[in-house]
Amino acid sequence: MLILGIETSCDDTASAVVRDGREILSNVVNSQVEVHAKYGGVVPELASRNHLMNMNPVMESALENAGILLGDIDGIAVTVGPGLIGSLLVGLQTAKGIAYSLGKPLAGVNHIHAHVTAIFACDAAGNDFARGASGRAPRFPYIALAVSGGHTSLYRVNSFDSMIRIGKTLDDAAGEALDKVANLLNLPYPGGVSIDRISQNGRADAVKFPRALIGSGALDFSFSGLKTAARNFLLGLDVKNAGLKPDTVADIAASFQEAVVDVLVEKTVAAAERENIEDIVIAGGVASNSRLREKMPEAAGSRRMEVHLTPLKLCTDNAAMVAALGYYRLKASDFVFDMDKVISMDARAESND
Ligand code: KG4
Ligand code: ZN
């Protein structure tokens, strides 16, 4: 079964073709980073307008790269939420138009659920992407940390149909905090990537930043206090940020990143312990962070847990993960044609995330 995936929940316009929920035949992402960079964050109105311009060319490239025609697809999967409403609408209306004109089924997919199941994808030759230390795929049920610019949540993933959120951020998402602090340090957008890069030259113990809700037993996160601590630390230095020495910037970035990573690791491992689960998956844009990819397996390994790292190209937003999960939705006949059902699926995405 060939599924065409469409993803426009935030600022990336993406389309992909995936066979049988696993094999990625194409995966095209048009990033709008340059459009939003000068604002230091995503401007929703600009995101929707750019999706409108990019959607058809991106979809055509996905079909061409997969070596198929639109008529060859067996179904369509589209992100229905959570996300920016104007952005979501572009993808959803495109998907509905194609489904209607071809008479093919359309599945609505929850963006976060797609992130936490992307780990099962393989390349067009059928080779699995790199995974945990043992090389095997994660086994249900597993604990998934979905960590991005918009979300920081822990899930108990029982199956492709059953994903229970067991922890969430009470304020900022980890990626949002990284982006904002990078902005304070005058680092280029998207900030998480800059902080990761510059931290390689910094000392992670240079500044003592707080780790919120650690050791509390709760699986919820909080990053706004940490963000304020970084801002206050910078104010205390009494230097214009532009005048900060590169070494100081690297030390602050590395220390901040360490605090974020420590919290993510502690909560994820605590979730696995509480649920008595061995397998852990990390997914979402921040899951590409090199320090997190190093520390999470270290912490889990000492507790006989195994961490499965989502491959880098499937961490940030993409439509391959949407097409892959859409396959299971379509197999379960969980598909939609009419607006009432689309709205109810939107509501479901909202209530879950
Ligand atoms: O999943 P994603 O592409 O979009 C959302 O759904 O939010 O995640 C984007 C987020 C941004 O906050 C970005 O700064 C962060 O992921 N990010 C990183 C890294 N790469 C992307 N954060 C830390 N280290 C990275 N290497
Ligand atoms: Zn995402």
Short mmCIF file of C-alpha atoms and ligand atoms in Angstrom, two decimals:
data_model
loop_
_atom_site.label_atom_id
_atom_site.label_comp_id
_atom_site.label_asym_id
_atom_site.label_seq_id
_atom_site.Cartn_x
_atom_site.Cartn_y
_atom_site.Cartn_z
CA MET A 1 0.00 0.00 0.00
CA LEU A 2 1.50 3.34 -1.09
CA ILE A 3 0.59 6.27 1.14
CA LEU A 4 1.18 9.90 0.24
CA GLY A 5 1.95 11.88 3.40
CA ILE A 6 1.37 15.61 3.87
CA GLU A 7 2.64 17.66 6.80
CA THR A 8 2.17 21.41 7.30
CA SER A 9 1.62 21.77 11.05
CA CYS A 10 4.26 24.43 11.67
CA ASP A 11 6.76 26.00 9.28
CA ASP A 12 7.97 23.01 7.23
CA THR A 13 6.06 22.07 4.09
CA ALA A 14 6.57 18.34 3.71
CA SER A 15 5.40 15.46 1.56
CA ALA A 16 6.51 11.83 1.34
CA VAL A 17 5.63 8.47 -0.14
CA VAL A 18 5.85 5.45 2.17
CA ARG A 19 5.11 1.80 1.36
CA ASP A 20 3.29 -0.35 3.93
CA GLY A 21 3.93 2.00 6.82
CA ARG A 22 7.69 1.42 6.77
CA GLU A 23 9.58 1.85 3.55
CA ILE A 24 10.33 5.49 2.72
CA LEU A 25 10.32 5.93 -1.07
CA SER A 26 10.64 9.71 -0.85
CA ASN A 27 10.75 12.34 1.87
CA VAL A 28 10.75 15.99 0.79
CA VAL A 29 10.86 18.89 3.26
CA ASN A 30 10.82 22.53 2.29
CA SER A 31 12.13 24.50 5.24
CA GLN A 32 10.95 28.06 5.86
CA VAL A 33 13.86 28.83 8.19
CA GLU A 34 14.99 31.76 6.04
CA VAL A 35 11.50 33.29 6.06
CA HIS A 36 11.21 33.27 9.86
CA ALA A 37 14.87 33.74 10.87
CA LYS A 38 14.72 37.53 11.01
CA TYR A 39 11.80 37.36 13.46
CA GLY A 40 13.56 34.87 15.75
CA GLY A 41 10.57 32.49 15.63
CA VAL A 42 7.75 31.22 13.41
CA VAL A 43 5.26 33.88 12.26
CA PRO A 44 2.00 31.93 11.77
CA GLU A 45 0.58 34.08 8.97
CA LEU A 46 3.81 33.88 6.97
CA ALA A 47 3.96 30.13 7.56
CA SER A 48 0.49 29.56 6.05
CA ARG A 49 1.21 31.78 3.05
CA ASN A 50 4.45 29.95 2.34
CA HIS A 51 2.76 26.57 2.71
CA LEU A 52 0.31 27.68 0.02
CA MET A 53 3.18 28.47 -2.34
CA ASN A 54 5.25 25.39 -1.52
CA MET A 55 2.64 22.67 -1.11
CA ASN A 56 2.15 21.57 -4.72
CA PRO A 57 5.82 21.68 -5.79
CA VAL A 58 6.83 19.74 -2.65
CA MET A 59 4.17 17.10 -3.29
CA GLU A 60 5.17 16.81 -6.94
CA SER A 61 8.82 16.28 -5.90
CA ALA A 62 7.77 13.59 -3.43
CA LEU A 63 5.91 11.71 -6.18
CA GLU A 64 8.74 12.18 -8.67
CA ASN A 65 11.44 11.04 -6.20
CA ALA A 66 9.36 7.95 -5.44
CA GLY A 67 9.04 7.30 -9.18
CA ILE A 68 5.23 7.20 -9.11
CA LEU A 69 2.26 9.18 -10.37
CA LEU A 70 -0.46 10.63 -8.18
CA GLY A 71 -2.89 7.98 -9.44
CA ASP A 72 -0.61 5.19 -8.11
CA ILE A 73 -1.19 6.04 -4.45
CA ASP A 74 -3.58 3.93 -2.36
CA GLY A 75 -4.32 6.55 0.27
CA ILE A 76 -3.39 9.90 1.74
CA ALA A 77 -2.32 10.77 5.27
CA VAL A 78 -2.28 14.29 6.59
CA THR A 79 -1.44 15.92 9.91
CA VAL A 80 -4.65 17.21 11.52
CA GLY A 81 -3.09 18.60 14.70
CA PRO A 82 -1.71 19.77 16.97
CA GLY A 83 -0.23 22.75 15.14
CA LEU A 84 -0.85 26.24 13.80
CA ILE A 85 -4.39 26.30 12.49
CA GLY A 86 -3.67 28.30 9.31
CA SER A 87 -0.74 26.01 8.49
CA LEU A 88 -2.70 22.82 9.19
CA LEU A 89 -5.53 23.98 6.94
CA VAL A 90 -3.27 24.20 3.88
CA GLY A 91 -2.19 20.56 4.20
CA LEU A 92 -5.63 19.34 5.18
CA GLN A 93 -7.43 21.03 2.30
CA THR A 94 -4.81 19.80 -0.17
CA ALA A 95 -5.20 16.26 1.14
CA LYS A 96 -8.98 16.43 1.02
CA GLY A 97 -8.91 17.72 -2.55
CA ILE A 98 -6.69 14.85 -3.69
CA ALA A 99 -8.71 12.24 -1.79
CA TYR A 100 -11.94 13.56 -3.27
CA SER A 101 -10.68 13.77 -6.84
CA LEU A 102 -9.01 10.32 -6.79
CA GLY A 103 -11.66 8.65 -4.66
CA LYS A 104 -8.94 7.41 -2.28
CA PRO A 105 -9.17 7.17 1.52
CA LEU A 106 -7.79 9.95 3.68
CA ALA A 107 -6.38 9.44 7.17
CA GLY A 108 -5.98 12.24 9.70
CA VAL A 109 -2.82 11.80 11.79
CA ASN A 110 -1.78 13.33 15.09
CA HIS A 111 1.58 15.05 14.62
CA ILE A 112 3.08 13.94 17.94
CA HIS A 113 1.93 10.35 17.49
CA ALA A 114 3.70 10.40 14.12
CA HIS A 115 6.92 11.69 15.75
CA VAL A 116 6.97 8.91 18.35
CA THR A 117 6.44 6.11 15.79
CA ALA A 118 8.86 7.41 13.09
CA ILE A 119 11.47 5.04 14.54
CA PHE A 120 9.92 2.08 12.63
CA ALA A 121 10.66 3.51 9.18
CA CYS A 122 13.27 1.99 6.91
CA ASP A 123 14.91 3.13 3.67
CA ALA A 124 13.77 2.17 0.18
CA ALA A 125 16.12 -0.84 0.17
CA GLY A 126 14.38 -2.19 3.29
CA ASN A 127 17.32 -1.42 5.59
CA ASP A 128 16.34 -0.28 9.05
CA PHE A 129 17.79 3.01 10.20
CA ALA A 130 20.23 2.98 13.12
CA ARG A 131 18.47 2.22 16.40
CA GLY A 132 19.36 1.16 19.92
CA ALA A 133 22.53 -0.59 21.02
CA SER A 134 21.09 -4.05 20.30
CA GLY A 135 20.08 -3.02 16.77
CA ARG A 136 16.54 -4.32 17.25
CA ALA A 137 13.40 -2.24 16.86
CA PRO A 138 11.65 -1.02 20.01
CA ARG A 139 8.99 -3.35 21.39
CA PHE A 140 5.54 -2.23 22.47
CA PRO A 141 4.91 -0.92 25.02
CA TYR A 142 7.68 1.65 25.06
CA ILE A 143 8.21 5.08 26.61
CA ALA A 144 8.57 7.90 24.10
CA LEU A 145 9.90 11.36 24.77
CA ALA A 146 8.44 13.73 22.17
CA VAL A 147 10.53 16.86 22.41
CA SER A 148 10.35 19.73 19.94
CA GLY A 149 9.79 23.46 19.60
CA GLY A 150 6.10 23.05 20.40
CA HIS A 151 5.97 20.00 22.69
CA THR A 152 7.73 18.23 25.49
CA SER A 153 5.72 15.16 26.48
CA LEU A 154 6.18 11.61 27.65
CA TYR A 155 4.05 8.86 26.17
CA ARG A 156 3.41 5.27 26.98
CA VAL A 157 3.15 3.84 23.45
CA ASN A 158 1.15 0.61 23.65
CA SER A 159 0.59 0.21 19.90
CA PHE A 160 0.09 2.30 16.78
CA ASP A 161 -3.45 2.92 18.03
CA SER A 162 -2.83 3.49 21.70
CA MET A 163 -0.50 6.23 22.88
CA ILE A 164 -1.12 7.55 26.37
CA ARG A 165 0.43 10.81 27.44
CA ILE A 166 1.88 10.42 30.94
CA GLY A 167 3.81 13.68 31.29
CA LYS A 168 3.97 17.11 29.68
CA THR A 169 5.51 20.51 30.05
CA LEU A 170 3.62 22.87 32.31
CA ASP A 171 4.91 25.90 30.42
CA ASP A 172 7.55 26.14 27.64
CA ALA A 173 8.62 23.29 25.39
CA ALA A 174 12.32 22.40 25.62
CA GLY A 175 12.94 23.53 22.03
CA GLU A 176 11.20 26.83 22.69
CA ALA A 177 13.45 27.45 25.72
CA LEU A 178 16.56 26.57 23.69
CA ASP A 179 15.44 28.88 20.87
CA LYS A 180 14.73 31.79 23.20
CA VAL A 181 17.99 31.53 25.11
CA ALA A 182 19.90 31.23 21.82
CA ASN A 183 18.19 34.47 20.83
CA LEU A 184 19.41 36.15 24.06
CA LEU A 185 22.91 34.96 23.17
CA ASN A 186 22.59 36.39 19.64
CA LEU A 187 22.96 32.96 18.10
CA PRO A 188 21.33 32.23 14.73
CA TYR A 189 17.84 30.77 14.38
CA PRO A 190 16.81 27.97 14.88
CA GLY A 191 18.45 28.35 18.25
CA GLY A 192 18.45 24.71 19.34
CA VAL A 193 20.76 23.82 16.49
CA SER A 194 23.09 26.77 17.30
CA ILE A 195 23.21 25.89 20.99
CA ASP A 196 24.06 22.29 20.14
CA ARG A 197 26.88 23.40 17.83
CA ILE A 198 28.40 26.07 20.06
CA SER A 199 28.16 23.91 23.20
CA GLN A 200 30.84 21.63 21.75
CA ASN A 201 33.33 24.38 22.70
CA GLY A 202 31.81 25.21 26.10
CA ARG A 203 31.98 23.85 29.65
CA ALA A 204 28.71 22.27 30.75
CA ASP A 205 29.51 22.98 34.43
CA ALA A 206 30.47 26.63 33.95
CA VAL A 207 27.12 28.02 35.15
CA LYS A 208 24.85 26.33 37.70
CA PHE A 209 21.37 26.50 36.14
CA PRO A 210 18.32 25.06 37.97
CA ARG A 211 16.77 21.68 37.07
CA ALA A 212 13.04 22.14 37.69
CA LEU A 213 10.83 19.40 39.19
CA ILE A 214 13.77 17.00 39.36
CA GLY A 215 13.42 14.23 41.93
CA SER A 216 9.78 15.21 42.51
CA GLY A 217 8.48 11.92 41.13
CA ALA A 218 6.25 13.91 38.76
CA LEU A 219 6.60 13.27 35.05
CA ASP A 220 5.78 16.84 34.08
CA PHE A 221 8.40 19.34 32.91
CA SER A 222 8.92 23.06 33.44
CA PHE A 223 11.42 25.15 31.47
CA SER A 224 10.27 28.73 31.97
CA GLY A 225 12.21 29.19 35.25
CA LEU A 226 15.35 27.90 33.60
CA LYS A 227 14.88 30.36 30.76
CA THR A 228 14.46 33.22 33.25
CA ALA A 229 17.57 32.04 35.14
CA ALA A 230 19.55 32.32 31.89
CA ARG A 231 18.19 35.82 31.26
CA ASN A 232 18.99 36.93 34.82
CA PHE A 233 22.47 35.46 34.57
CA LEU A 234 23.09 37.49 31.41
CA LEU A 235 21.74 40.67 33.04
CA GLY A 236 24.05 40.01 35.99
CA LEU A 237 27.08 39.96 33.70
CA ASP A 238 26.45 43.62 33.01
CA VAL A 239 27.78 43.42 29.46
CA LYS A 240 25.83 44.01 26.28
CA ASN A 241 25.20 40.51 24.88
CA ALA A 242 26.86 41.45 21.62
CA GLY A 243 29.98 42.14 23.68
CA LEU A 244 30.10 38.69 25.27
CA LYS A 245 33.30 36.79 24.55
CA PRO A 246 32.83 33.67 22.38
CA ASP A 247 34.13 31.47 25.23
CA THR A 248 31.54 32.91 27.63
CA VAL A 249 28.74 32.37 25.10
CA ALA A 250 29.87 28.77 24.61
CA ASP A 251 29.99 28.19 28.40
CA ILE A 252 26.49 29.61 28.93
CA ALA A 253 25.11 27.64 25.97
CA ALA A 254 26.71 24.38 27.15
CA SER A 255 25.52 24.87 30.74
CA PHE A 256 21.99 25.70 29.63
CA GLN A 257 21.86 22.74 27.25
CA GLU A 258 23.13 20.48 30.05
CA ALA A 259 20.31 21.62 32.35
CA VAL A 260 17.68 20.96 29.65
CA VAL A 261 19.15 17.56 28.81
CA ASP A 262 19.46 16.51 32.48
CA VAL A 263 15.75 17.16 33.04
CA LEU A 264 14.72 15.35 29.85
CA VAL A 265 16.84 12.34 30.75
CA GLU A 266 15.76 12.15 34.40
CA LYS A 267 12.04 12.34 33.61
CA THR A 268 12.21 9.87 30.74
CA VAL A 269 14.08 7.28 32.76
CA ALA A 270 11.69 7.87 35.69
CA ALA A 271 8.76 7.22 33.35
CA ALA A 272 10.28 3.95 32.16
CA GLU A 273 10.91 2.92 35.77
CA ARG A 274 7.40 3.82 36.89
CA GLU A 275 5.78 1.95 33.99
CA ASN A 276 8.27 -0.93 34.30
CA ILE A 277 9.22 -0.61 30.64
CA GLU A 278 12.64 -1.34 29.09
CA ASP A 279 12.46 0.41 25.73
CA ILE A 280 12.73 4.17 25.33
CA VAL A 281 12.34 6.15 22.10
CA ILE A 282 13.32 9.79 21.70
CA ALA A 283 11.73 11.78 18.90
CA GLY A 284 11.01 15.33 17.69
CA GLY A 285 13.34 18.17 16.66
CA VAL A 286 15.22 18.37 19.97
CA ALA A 287 15.90 14.61 19.77
CA SER A 288 18.58 15.54 17.22
CA ASN A 289 20.53 17.23 20.03
CA SER A 290 23.92 15.55 20.26
CA ARG A 291 24.20 15.83 24.07
CA LEU A 292 20.75 14.29 24.56
CA ARG A 293 21.64 11.46 22.15
CA GLU A 294 24.74 10.82 24.27
CA LYS A 295 23.33 11.17 27.79
CA MET A 296 20.01 9.33 27.40
CA PRO A 297 21.60 5.97 26.40
CA GLU A 298 24.20 6.36 29.18
CA ALA A 299 21.55 6.86 31.85
CA ALA A 300 19.31 4.11 30.51
CA GLY A 301 22.15 1.63 30.01
CA SER A 302 23.02 1.65 33.69
CA ARG A 303 19.41 0.67 34.46
CA ARG A 304 19.16 -2.11 31.86
CA MET A 305 16.91 -0.04 29.62
CA GLU A 306 17.52 0.50 25.91
CA VAL A 307 17.26 3.83 24.13
CA HIS A 308 16.21 3.91 20.48
CA LEU A 309 17.27 7.13 18.76
CA THR A 310 15.03 8.33 15.96
CA PRO A 311 17.26 8.84 12.90
CA LEU A 312 18.28 12.48 12.51
CA LYS A 313 16.38 13.09 9.28
CA LEU A 314 13.16 11.85 10.91
CA CYS A 315 13.55 13.88 14.13
CA THR A 316 12.53 17.27 12.73
CA ASP A 317 9.17 17.69 11.01
CA ASN A 318 8.63 15.48 7.97
CA ALA A 319 5.80 13.76 6.13
CA ALA A 320 7.33 10.28 6.05
CA MET A 321 6.33 9.82 9.71
CA VAL A 322 2.80 10.98 8.84
CA ALA A 323 2.48 8.60 5.88
CA ALA A 324 3.86 5.73 7.99
CA LEU A 325 1.36 6.19 10.81
CA GLY A 326 -1.42 6.96 8.29
CA TYR A 327 -0.98 3.45 6.90
CA TYR A 328 -2.02 1.96 10.26
CA ARG A 329 -4.96 4.37 10.49
CA LEU A 330 -6.15 3.34 7.04
CA LYS A 331 -5.70 -0.37 7.84
CA ALA A 332 -7.90 0.15 10.88
CA SER A 333 -10.41 1.92 8.60
CA ASP A 334 -9.88 5.01 10.72
CA PHE A 335 -10.24 7.24 7.69
CA VAL A 336 -12.19 10.33 6.90
CA PHE A 337 -13.93 11.94 3.98
CA ASP A 338 -16.42 14.29 5.50
CA MET A 339 -15.82 17.49 7.41
CA ASP A 340 -17.57 16.35 10.60
CA LYS A 341 -15.11 13.53 11.05
CA VAL A 342 -12.15 15.75 10.24
CA ILE A 343 -13.29 18.15 12.95
CA SER A 344 -13.69 15.34 15.47
CA MET A 345 -10.18 14.11 14.66
CA ASP A 346 -8.88 17.64 15.19
CA ALA A 347 -10.55 17.66 18.58
CA ARG A 348 -8.97 14.33 19.40
CA ALA A 349 -5.52 15.67 18.51
CA GLU A 350 -6.12 18.65 20.76
CA SER A 351 -7.33 16.66 23.72
CA ASN A 352 -4.44 14.22 23.52
CA ASP A 353 -1.75 16.82 23.25
O1 KG4 B 1 9.93 18.78 15.59
P1 KG4 B 1 10.35 20.13 15.08
O2 KG4 B 1 11.00 20.19 13.72
O3 KG4 B 1 9.14 21.13 15.01
C1 KG4 B 1 8.17 21.21 16.02
O4 KG4 B 1 7.21 20.40 15.97
O5 KG4 B 1 8.40 22.06 16.92
O6 KG4 B 1 11.32 20.77 16.19
C2 KG4 B 1 11.92 22.04 16.05
C3 KG4 B 1 12.71 22.35 17.33
C4 KG4 B 1 13.26 23.78 17.39
O7 KG4 B 1 13.00 24.32 18.68
C5 KG4 B 1 14.76 23.57 17.18
O8 KG4 B 1 15.55 24.58 17.79
C6 KG4 B 1 14.97 22.23 17.84
O9 KG4 B 1 13.83 21.47 17.44
N1 KG4 B 1 16.19 21.54 17.39
C7 KG4 B 1 17.23 21.28 18.21
C8 KG4 B 1 18.21 20.65 17.41
N2 KG4 B 1 17.73 20.56 16.13
C9 KG4 B 1 16.49 21.11 16.15
N3 KG4 B 1 17.40 21.51 19.52
C10 KG4 B 1 18.56 21.12 20.07
N4 KG4 B 1 19.56 20.52 19.37
C11 KG4 B 1 19.43 20.28 18.05
N5 KG4 B 1 20.42 19.69 17.38
ZN ZN B 2 7.17 18.30 15.20
#
